[in-house]
Coordinates of C-alpha atoms in Angstrom, one line a residue:
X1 CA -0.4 -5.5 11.7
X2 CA 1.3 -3.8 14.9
X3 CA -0.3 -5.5 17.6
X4 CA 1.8 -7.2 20.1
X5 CA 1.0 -10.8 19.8
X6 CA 2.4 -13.7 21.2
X7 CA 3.0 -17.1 19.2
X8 CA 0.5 -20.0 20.5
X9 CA -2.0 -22.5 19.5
X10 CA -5.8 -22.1 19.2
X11 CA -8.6 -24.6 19.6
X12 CA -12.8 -24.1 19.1
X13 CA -13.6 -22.4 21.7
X14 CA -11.1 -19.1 21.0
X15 CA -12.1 -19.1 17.7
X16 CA -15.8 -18.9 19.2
X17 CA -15.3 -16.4 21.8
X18 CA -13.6 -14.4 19.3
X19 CA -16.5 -14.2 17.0
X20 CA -18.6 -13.5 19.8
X21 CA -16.1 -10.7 20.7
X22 CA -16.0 -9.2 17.6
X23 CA -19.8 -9.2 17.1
X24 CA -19.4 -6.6 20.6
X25 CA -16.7 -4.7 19.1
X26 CA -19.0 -3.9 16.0
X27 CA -21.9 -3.1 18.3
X28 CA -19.7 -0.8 20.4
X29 CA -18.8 1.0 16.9
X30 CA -22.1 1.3 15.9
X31 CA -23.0 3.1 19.3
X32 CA -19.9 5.2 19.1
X33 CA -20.8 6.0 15.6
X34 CA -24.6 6.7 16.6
X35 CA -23.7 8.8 20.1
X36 CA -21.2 10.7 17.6
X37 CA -18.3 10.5 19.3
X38 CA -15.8 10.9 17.1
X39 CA -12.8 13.2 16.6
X40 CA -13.6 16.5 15.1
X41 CA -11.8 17.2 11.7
X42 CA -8.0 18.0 12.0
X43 CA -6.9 17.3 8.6
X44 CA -4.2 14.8 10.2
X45 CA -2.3 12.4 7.8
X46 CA 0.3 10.3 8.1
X47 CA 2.6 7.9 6.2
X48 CA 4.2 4.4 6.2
X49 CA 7.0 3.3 4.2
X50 CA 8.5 -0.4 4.0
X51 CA 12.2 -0.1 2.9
X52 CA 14.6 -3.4 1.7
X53 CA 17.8 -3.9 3.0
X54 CA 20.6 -4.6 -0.2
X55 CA 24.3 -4.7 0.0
X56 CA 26.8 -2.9 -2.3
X57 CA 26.2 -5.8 -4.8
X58 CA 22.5 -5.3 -5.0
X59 CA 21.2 -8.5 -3.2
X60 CA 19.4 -9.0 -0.4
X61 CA 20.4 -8.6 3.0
X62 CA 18.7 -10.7 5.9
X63 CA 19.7 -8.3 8.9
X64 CA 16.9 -6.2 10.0
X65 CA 17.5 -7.0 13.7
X66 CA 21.5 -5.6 12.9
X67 CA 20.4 -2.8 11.3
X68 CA 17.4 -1.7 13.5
X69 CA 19.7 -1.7 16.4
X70 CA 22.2 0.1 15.2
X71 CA 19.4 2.8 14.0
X72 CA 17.8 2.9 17.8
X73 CA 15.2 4.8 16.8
X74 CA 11.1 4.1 17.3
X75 CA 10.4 5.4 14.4
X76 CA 11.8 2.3 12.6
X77 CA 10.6 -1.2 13.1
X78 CA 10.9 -4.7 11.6
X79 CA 8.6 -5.6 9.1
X80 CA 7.7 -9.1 8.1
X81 CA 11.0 -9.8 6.3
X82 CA 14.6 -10.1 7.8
X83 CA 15.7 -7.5 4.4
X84 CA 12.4 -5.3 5.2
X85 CA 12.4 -2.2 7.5
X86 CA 9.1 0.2 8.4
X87 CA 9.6 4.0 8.8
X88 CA 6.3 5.5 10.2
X89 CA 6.5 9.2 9.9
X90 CA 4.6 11.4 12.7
X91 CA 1.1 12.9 11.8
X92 CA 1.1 15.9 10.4
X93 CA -1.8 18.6 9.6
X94 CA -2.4 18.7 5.9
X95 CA -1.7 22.5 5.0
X96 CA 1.4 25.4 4.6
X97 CA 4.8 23.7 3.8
X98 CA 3.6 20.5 4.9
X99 CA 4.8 18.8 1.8
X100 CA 8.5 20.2 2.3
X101 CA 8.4 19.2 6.0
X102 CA 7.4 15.3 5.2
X103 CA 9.8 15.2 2.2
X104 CA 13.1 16.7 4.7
X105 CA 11.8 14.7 7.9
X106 CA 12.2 11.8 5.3
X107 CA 15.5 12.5 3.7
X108 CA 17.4 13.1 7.0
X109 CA 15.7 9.6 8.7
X110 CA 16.6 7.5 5.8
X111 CA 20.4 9.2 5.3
X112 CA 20.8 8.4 8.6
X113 CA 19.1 5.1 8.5
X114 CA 21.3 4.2 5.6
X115 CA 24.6 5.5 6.9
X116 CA 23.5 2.7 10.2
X117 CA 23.0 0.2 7.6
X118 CA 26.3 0.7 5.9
X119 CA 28.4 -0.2 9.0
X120 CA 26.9 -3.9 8.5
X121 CA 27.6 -3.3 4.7
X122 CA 23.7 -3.2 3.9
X123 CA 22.4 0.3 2.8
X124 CA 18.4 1.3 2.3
X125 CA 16.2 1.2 -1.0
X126 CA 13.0 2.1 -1.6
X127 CA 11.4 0.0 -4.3
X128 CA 8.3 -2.0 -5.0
X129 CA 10.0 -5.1 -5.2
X130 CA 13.8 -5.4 -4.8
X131 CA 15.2 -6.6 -8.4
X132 CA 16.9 -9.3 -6.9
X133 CA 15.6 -11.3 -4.7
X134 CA 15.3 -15.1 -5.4
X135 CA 12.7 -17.6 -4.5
X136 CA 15.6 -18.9 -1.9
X137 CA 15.2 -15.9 -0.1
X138 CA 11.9 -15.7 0.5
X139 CA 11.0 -18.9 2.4
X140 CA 9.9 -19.0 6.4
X141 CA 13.9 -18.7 7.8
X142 CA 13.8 -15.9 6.7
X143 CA 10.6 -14.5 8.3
X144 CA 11.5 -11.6 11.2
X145 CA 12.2 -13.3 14.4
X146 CA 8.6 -11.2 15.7
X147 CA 6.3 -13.7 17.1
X148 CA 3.3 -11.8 15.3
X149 CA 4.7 -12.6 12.0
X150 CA 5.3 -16.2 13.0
X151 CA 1.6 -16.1 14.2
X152 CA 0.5 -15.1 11.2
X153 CA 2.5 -17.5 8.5
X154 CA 1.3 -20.3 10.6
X155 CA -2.6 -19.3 10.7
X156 CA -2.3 -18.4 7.1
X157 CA -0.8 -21.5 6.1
X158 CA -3.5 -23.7 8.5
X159 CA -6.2 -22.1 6.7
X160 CA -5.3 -22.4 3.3
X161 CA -4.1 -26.1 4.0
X162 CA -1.5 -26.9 1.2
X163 CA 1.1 -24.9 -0.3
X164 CA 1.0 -21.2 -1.9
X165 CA 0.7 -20.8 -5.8
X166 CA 2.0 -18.2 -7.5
X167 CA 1.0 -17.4 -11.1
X168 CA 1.7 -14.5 -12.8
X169 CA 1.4 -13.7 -16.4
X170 CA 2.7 -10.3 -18.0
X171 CA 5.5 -9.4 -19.8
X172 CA 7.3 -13.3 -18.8
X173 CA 5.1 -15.9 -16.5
X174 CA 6.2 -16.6 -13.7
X175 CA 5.3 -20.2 -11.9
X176 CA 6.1 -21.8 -8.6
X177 CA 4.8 -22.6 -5.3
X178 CA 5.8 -21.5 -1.7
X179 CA 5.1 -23.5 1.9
X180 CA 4.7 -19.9 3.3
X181 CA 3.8 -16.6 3.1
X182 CA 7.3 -15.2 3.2
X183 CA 7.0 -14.2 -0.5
X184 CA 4.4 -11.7 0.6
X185 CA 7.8 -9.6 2.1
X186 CA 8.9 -9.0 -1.4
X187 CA 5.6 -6.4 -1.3
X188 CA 7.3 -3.2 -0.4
X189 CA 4.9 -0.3 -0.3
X190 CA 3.5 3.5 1.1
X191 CA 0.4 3.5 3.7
X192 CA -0.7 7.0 3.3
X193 CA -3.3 7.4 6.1
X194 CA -6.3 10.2 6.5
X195 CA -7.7 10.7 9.8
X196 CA -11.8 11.7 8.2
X197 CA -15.0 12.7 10.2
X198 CA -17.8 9.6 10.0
X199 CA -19.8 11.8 8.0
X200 CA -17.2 12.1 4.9
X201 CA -16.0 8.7 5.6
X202 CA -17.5 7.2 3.0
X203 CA -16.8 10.3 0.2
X204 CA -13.2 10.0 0.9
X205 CA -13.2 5.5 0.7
X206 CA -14.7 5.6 -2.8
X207 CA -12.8 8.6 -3.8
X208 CA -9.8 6.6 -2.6
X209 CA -11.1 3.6 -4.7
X210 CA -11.6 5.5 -7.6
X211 CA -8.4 7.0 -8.2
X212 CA -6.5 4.1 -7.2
X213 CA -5.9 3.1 -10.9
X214 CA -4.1 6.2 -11.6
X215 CA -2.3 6.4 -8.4
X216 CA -1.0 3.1 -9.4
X217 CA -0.5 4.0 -12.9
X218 CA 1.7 6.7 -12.5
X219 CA 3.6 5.3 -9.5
X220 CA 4.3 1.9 -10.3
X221 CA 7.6 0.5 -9.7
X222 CA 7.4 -3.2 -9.2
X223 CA 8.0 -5.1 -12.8
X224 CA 10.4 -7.8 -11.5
X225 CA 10.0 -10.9 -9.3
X226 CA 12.4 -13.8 -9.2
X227 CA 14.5 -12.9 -12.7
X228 CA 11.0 -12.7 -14.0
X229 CA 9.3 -9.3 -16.1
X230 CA 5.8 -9.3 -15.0
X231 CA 3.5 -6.2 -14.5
X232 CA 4.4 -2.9 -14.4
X233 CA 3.3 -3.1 -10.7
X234 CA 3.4 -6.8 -9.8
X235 CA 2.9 -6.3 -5.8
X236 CA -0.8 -6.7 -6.0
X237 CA -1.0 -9.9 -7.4
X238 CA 1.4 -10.9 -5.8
X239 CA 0.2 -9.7 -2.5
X240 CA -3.0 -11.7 -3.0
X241 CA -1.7 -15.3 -4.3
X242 CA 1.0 -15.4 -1.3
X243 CA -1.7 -14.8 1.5
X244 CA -4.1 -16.4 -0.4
X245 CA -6.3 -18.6 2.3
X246 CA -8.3 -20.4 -0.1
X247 CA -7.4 -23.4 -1.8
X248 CA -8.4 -23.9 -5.4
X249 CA -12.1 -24.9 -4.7
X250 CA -13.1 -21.7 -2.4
X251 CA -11.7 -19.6 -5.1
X252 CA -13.8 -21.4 -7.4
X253 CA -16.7 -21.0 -5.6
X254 CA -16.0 -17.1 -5.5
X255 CA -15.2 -17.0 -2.1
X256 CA -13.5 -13.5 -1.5
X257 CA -9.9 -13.5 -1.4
X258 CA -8.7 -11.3 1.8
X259 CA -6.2 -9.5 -0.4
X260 CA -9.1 -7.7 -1.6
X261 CA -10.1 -4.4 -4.3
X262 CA -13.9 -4.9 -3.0
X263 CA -17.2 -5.4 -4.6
X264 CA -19.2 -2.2 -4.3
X265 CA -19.2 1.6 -3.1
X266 CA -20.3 2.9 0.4
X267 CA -21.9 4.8 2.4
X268 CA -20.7 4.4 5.7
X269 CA -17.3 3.0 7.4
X270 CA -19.2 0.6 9.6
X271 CA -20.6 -1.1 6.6
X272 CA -16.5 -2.3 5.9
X273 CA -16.0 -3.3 9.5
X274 CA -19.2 -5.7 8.8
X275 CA -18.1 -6.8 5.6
X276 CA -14.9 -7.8 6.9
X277 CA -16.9 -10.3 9.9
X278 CA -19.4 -11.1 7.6
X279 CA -16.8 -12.8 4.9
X280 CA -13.9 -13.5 6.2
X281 CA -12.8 -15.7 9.5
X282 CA -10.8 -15.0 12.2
X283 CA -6.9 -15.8 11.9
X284 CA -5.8 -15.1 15.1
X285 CA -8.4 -14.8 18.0
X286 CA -6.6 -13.4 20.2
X287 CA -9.3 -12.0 23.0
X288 CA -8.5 -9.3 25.4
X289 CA -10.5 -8.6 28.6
X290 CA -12.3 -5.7 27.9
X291 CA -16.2 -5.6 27.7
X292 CA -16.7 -2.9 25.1
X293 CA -20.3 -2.7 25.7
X294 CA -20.0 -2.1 29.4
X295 CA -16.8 0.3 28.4
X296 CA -19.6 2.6 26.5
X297 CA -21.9 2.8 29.2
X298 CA -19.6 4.1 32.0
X299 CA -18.6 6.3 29.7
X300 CA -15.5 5.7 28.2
X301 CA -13.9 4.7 24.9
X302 CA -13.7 1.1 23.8
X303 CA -9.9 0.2 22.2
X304 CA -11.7 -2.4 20.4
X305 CA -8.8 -4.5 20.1
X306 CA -10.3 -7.7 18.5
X307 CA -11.8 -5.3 15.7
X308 CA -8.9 -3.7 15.1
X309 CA -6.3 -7.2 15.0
X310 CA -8.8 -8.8 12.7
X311 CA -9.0 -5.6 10.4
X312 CA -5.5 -6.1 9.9
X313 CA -5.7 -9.3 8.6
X314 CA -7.7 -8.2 5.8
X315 CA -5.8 -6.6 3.1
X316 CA -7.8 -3.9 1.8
X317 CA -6.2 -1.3 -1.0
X318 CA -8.4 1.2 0.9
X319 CA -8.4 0.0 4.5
X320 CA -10.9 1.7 6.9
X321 CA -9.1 2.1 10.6
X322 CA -10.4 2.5 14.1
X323 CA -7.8 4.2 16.2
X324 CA -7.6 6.1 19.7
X325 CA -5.6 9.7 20.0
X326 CA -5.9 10.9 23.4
X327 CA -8.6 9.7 24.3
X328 CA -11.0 10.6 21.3
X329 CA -11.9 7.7 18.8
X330 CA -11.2 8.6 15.5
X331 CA -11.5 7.0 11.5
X332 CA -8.8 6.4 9.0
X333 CA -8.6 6.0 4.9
X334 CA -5.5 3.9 4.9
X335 CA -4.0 4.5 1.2
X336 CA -1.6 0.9 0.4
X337 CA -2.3 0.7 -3.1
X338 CA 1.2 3.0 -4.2
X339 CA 4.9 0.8 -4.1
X340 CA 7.6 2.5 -2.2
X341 CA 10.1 4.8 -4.0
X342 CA 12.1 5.7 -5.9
X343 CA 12.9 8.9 -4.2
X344 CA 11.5 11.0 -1.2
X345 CA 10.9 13.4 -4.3
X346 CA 9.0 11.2 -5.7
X347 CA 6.8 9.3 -2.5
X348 CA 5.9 13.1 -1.6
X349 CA 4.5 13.9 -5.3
X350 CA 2.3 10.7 -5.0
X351 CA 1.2 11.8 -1.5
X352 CA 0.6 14.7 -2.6
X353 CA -1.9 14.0 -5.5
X354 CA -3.2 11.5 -3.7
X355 CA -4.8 14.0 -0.5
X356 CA -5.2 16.5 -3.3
X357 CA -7.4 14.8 -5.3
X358 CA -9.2 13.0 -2.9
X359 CA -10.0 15.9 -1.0
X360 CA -11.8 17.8 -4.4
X361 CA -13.3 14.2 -5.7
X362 CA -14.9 13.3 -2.0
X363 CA -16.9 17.1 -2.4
X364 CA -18.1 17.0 -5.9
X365 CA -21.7 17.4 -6.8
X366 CA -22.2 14.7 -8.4
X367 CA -19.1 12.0 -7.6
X368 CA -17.2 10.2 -9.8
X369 CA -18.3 6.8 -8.1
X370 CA -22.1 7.8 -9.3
X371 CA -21.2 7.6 -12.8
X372 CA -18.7 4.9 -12.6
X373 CA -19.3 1.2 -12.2
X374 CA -17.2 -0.2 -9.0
X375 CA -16.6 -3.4 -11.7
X376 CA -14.9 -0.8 -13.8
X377 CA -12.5 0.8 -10.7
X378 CA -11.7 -2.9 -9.9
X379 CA -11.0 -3.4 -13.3
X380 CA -9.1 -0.4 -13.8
X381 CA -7.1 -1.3 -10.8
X382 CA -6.2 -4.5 -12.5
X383 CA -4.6 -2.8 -15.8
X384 CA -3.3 0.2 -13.8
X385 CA -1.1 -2.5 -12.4
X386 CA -0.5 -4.6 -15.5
X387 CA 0.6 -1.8 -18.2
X388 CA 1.4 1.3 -15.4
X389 CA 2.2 4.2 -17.2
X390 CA 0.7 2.8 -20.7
X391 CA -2.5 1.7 -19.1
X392 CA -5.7 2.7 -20.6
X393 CA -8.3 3.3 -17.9
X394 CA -12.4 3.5 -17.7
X395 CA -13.8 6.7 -16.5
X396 CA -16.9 8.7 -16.8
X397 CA -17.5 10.8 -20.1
X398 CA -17.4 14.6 -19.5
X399 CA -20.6 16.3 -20.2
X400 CA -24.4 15.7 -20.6
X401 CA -24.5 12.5 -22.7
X402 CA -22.8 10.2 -19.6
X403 CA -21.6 6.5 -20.1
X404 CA -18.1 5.7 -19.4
X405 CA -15.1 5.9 -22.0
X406 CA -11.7 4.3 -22.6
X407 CA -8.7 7.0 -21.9
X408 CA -4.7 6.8 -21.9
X409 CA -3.9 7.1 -18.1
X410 CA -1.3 9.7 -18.7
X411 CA -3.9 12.0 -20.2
X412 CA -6.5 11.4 -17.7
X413 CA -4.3 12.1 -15.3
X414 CA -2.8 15.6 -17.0
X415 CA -6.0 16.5 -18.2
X416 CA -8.2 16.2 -15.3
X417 CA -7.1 15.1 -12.6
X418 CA -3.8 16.8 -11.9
X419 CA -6.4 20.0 -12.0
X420 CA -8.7 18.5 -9.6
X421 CA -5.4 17.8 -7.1
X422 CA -4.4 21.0 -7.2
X423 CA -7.6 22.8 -6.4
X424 CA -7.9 20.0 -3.6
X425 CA -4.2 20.7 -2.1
X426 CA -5.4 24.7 -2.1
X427 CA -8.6 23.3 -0.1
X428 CA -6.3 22.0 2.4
X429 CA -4.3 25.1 2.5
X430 CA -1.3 23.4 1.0
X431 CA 1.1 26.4 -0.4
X432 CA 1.1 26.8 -3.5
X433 CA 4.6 26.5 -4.0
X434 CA 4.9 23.1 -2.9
X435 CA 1.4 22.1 -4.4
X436 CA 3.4 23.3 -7.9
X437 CA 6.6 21.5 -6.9
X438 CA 5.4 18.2 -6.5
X439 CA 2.0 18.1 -8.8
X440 CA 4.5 19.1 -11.0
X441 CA 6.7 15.7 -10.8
X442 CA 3.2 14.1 -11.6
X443 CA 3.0 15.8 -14.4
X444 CA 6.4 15.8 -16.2
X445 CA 6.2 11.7 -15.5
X446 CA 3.0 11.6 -17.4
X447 CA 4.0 13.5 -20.1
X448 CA 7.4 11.7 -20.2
X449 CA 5.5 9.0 -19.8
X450 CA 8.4 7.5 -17.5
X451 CA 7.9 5.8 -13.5
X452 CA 9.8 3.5 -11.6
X453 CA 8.6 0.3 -13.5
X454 CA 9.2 1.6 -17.3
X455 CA 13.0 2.8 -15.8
X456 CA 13.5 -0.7 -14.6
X457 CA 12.4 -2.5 -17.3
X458 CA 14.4 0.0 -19.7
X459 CA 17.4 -0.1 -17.9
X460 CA 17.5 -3.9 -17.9
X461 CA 17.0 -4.4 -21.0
X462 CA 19.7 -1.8 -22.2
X463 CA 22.1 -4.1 -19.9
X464 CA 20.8 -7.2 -22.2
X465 CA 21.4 -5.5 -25.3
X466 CA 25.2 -5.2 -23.1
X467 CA 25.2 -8.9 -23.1
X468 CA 24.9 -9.3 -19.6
X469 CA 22.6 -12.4 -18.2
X470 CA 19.4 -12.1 -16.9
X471 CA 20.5 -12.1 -12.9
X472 CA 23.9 -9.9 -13.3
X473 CA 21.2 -7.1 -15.7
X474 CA 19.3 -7.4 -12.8
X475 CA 21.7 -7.0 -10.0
X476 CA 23.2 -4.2 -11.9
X477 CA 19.8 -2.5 -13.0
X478 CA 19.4 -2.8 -8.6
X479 CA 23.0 -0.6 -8.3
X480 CA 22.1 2.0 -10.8
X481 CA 18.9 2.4 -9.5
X482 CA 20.5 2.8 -5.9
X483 CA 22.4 5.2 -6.8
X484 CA 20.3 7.8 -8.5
X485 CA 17.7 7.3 -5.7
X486 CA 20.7 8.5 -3.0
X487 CA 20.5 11.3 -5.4
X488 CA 17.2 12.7 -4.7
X489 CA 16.4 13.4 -8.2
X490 CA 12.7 12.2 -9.5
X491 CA 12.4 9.5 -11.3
X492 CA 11.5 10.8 -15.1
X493 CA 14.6 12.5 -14.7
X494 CA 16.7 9.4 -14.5
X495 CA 19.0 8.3 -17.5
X496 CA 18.1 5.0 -18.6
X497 CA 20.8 2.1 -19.0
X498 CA 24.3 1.7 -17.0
X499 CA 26.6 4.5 -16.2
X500 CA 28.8 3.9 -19.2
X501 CA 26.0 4.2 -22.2
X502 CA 23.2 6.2 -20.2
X503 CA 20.9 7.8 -22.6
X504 CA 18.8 11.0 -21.2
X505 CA 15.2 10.7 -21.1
X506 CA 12.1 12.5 -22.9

């Protein structure tokens, strides 16, 4: 949520006007989307990553403001943490050595990013969840000093009316409560975005939505929250109970939660935009003078700004986006579903089957989402993030007979959709080289059967087996895994356990 907002109170009538504002904004879409005045294709995407801030030791640090200053550059900004950082990498047209340009304009920012952070004895790491943090950590002091994010907590916590409750239950429960939504800055993820026409909007979302139980399968790399083993990928639920606006009642009532898988496939992007007035109040009505109705009829683009805040404020794995590029409106898949890290290697191979296999899913015949419940997606998402890269996932049966069948996530992945990627990353004119190079790390994790979260959770528990307690096995499985990712080698090629008894993998 990068608007620029300013801290402040609201009463009745905002909140009004603000509904009435972002009734306008969705009728100034549908005329955009009617007249057809969106960009033509480009095959633009782009990427976000969130990065923590650790010192030598492993823990925390709570210095983004330090650290960002020291870096000086736009492309890094504070994120809703004082330990969190946001690189946004340029667009970029999906095709030729594309890959290879994202994965070097990455390295060089975060070695230089990291070499800044290391003059406040802080250094950069890409993870899902930093190891550990500590429930003392994450509490509203701690919140950047940003007046949006201080916005937010507050409108958050107004709505919901009582404190935050967190309960997960995996490997080890974990139980507590929180006065704020600081523990949502734990969440440390990838926004991989994909500017699409209005006409394949739709193909690409539930493509997106489909896959987004393998993505997180073979990427996951979140098992640990406050000294506690939870899922393989713990960030969604996690992300969910700590912006959670309803109190126990609502959710009772099966009021939607705005942390938010969804309920059904599409067919256009506008029906999101009015599923997300429809269910889901305003948290900060913040109303700009612009009359996007009158904008249209003289002619000119609407910025939609009310549309846009609140669409931000919904936490969508597949979030659609309305943005402006000189002048010309154009659509967005944004991609959050995927944790940060471990390397650039390995953030570019998930990026990379992720456009691939979009791409060939959104122009089959006959789509995957026509033979496959959206209940089943959203419950595949679910064990995708419980059991990663053991998860066994729903999908459609090949062949005449149809139905649905139960497959290992690892094969399904191998088997089909790995081929499905690359044929995808040729339609985009992705060389083949590359495609090879980083499909490749897909595959060698699947058949390794190794990610971020089964290297964690393997490394720790060798450092048990060491004798070590649960928070020093933590804080050392955090330094080992800082140091291979400065490496640059994948992740399935990691040792597991500390220096002195690493074991090679596979």
């Amino acid at each position: 949520m990068g608007e620029k907002v300013v801290a402040g109170t609201f009463d009745l009538s905002d909140r009004h006007q603000y509904r009435i504002k972002l009734r306008q904004c969705l009728a100034a879409l549908a005329r955009l989307l009617e007249e057809q005045r969106f960009d033509r294709p480009k095959n633009l995407m782009g990427l976000e990553i969130e990065l923590n801030l650790a010192g030598p030791d492993g823990m925390p640090r709570m210095m983004n403001a330090e650290v960002l200053e020291r870096i000086a550059s736009r492309d890094f900004q504070t994120e809703l943490g004082m330990f969190n950082l946001e690189v946004n990498i340029a667009p970029h047209r999906l095709g030729g050595r594309v890959l290879d340009r994202l994965a070097e304009e990455l390295r060089t920012g975060l070695a230089y990013a990291h070499r800044k952070a290391n003059e406040v004895d802080a250094g950069i790491v890409m993870i899902g969840i930093l190891p550990t943090l500590s429930r003392q950590d994450l509490v509203s002091a701690n919140l950047s000093d940003v007046d949006r994010y201080v916005l937010l907590n507050d409108q958050i916590v107004a709505a919901r009316g009582e404190s935050f409750t967190l309960d997960i239950e995996g490997v080890e429960r974990l139980t507590c409560t929180s006065s704020s939504i600081a523990p949502e800055a734990a969440c440390t993820s990838v926004q991989l975005h994909l500017q699409v026409t209005p006409g394949k909007f739709a193909d690409v979302w539930n493509a997106a939505q489909s896959v987004a139980a393998a993505q997180v399968a073979v990427g996951a790399n979140a098992p640990f929250l406050f000294g506690r083993e939870l899922w393989s990928e713990s960030r969604p639920p996690l992300f969910l109970q700590s912006t959670d606006t309803r109190p126990p009642e609502l959710q009772a009532q099966g009021v939607r939660p705005r942390t938010w898988f969804g309920e059904r496939w599409i067919s256009s992007a506008y029906e999101l935009f009015e599923e997300n007035l429809r269910y889901f109040p305003a948290l900060i009505p913040l109303c700009e003078d612009e009359d996007p109705i009158g904008v249209l009829d003289a002619g000119g683009v609407p910025q939609l700004v009310e549309l846009a805040l609140h669409n931000g404020t919904v936490y969508r794995w597949n979030r659609p986006v309305y943005g402006i590029a000189d002048g010309v409106p154009h659509l967005r898949v944004e991609n959050r579903v995927l944790p940060a890290g471990p390397t650039v290697t390995d953030v570019i191979a998930n990026a990379a089957f992720y456009y691939g296999v979009v791409r060939a899913l959104a122009e089959e015949a006959r789509p995957v989402w026509s033979r496959l419940p959206f209940d089943a997606a959203a419950r595949n998402f679910d064990t995708a993030c419980r059991y990663g890269i053991e998860a066994r996932l729903e999908w459609p049966r090949r062949g005449r007979y149809g139905g649905t069948t139960q497959v290992a996530a690892v094969d399904l992945v191998r088997d089909e959709l790995l081929p499905l990627a690359a044929a995808g990353l040729d339609a985009w004119g992705v060389e083949p080289a590359d495609r090879d190079l980083y499909l490749g790390v897909i595959e060698e994790r699947c058949r390794r059967r190794v990610n971020g979260a089964s290297w964690q959770s393997a490394t720790y528990h060798r450092a048990l087996e060491r004798g070590l307690e649960r928070d020093a096995a933590l804080a050392a499985t955090t330094r080992r895994y800082c140091e291979l990712m400065h490496t640059g080698e994948p992740v399935h090629t990691w040792p597991v356990g500390l220096p002195e008894l690493a074991l090679p993998l596979g």
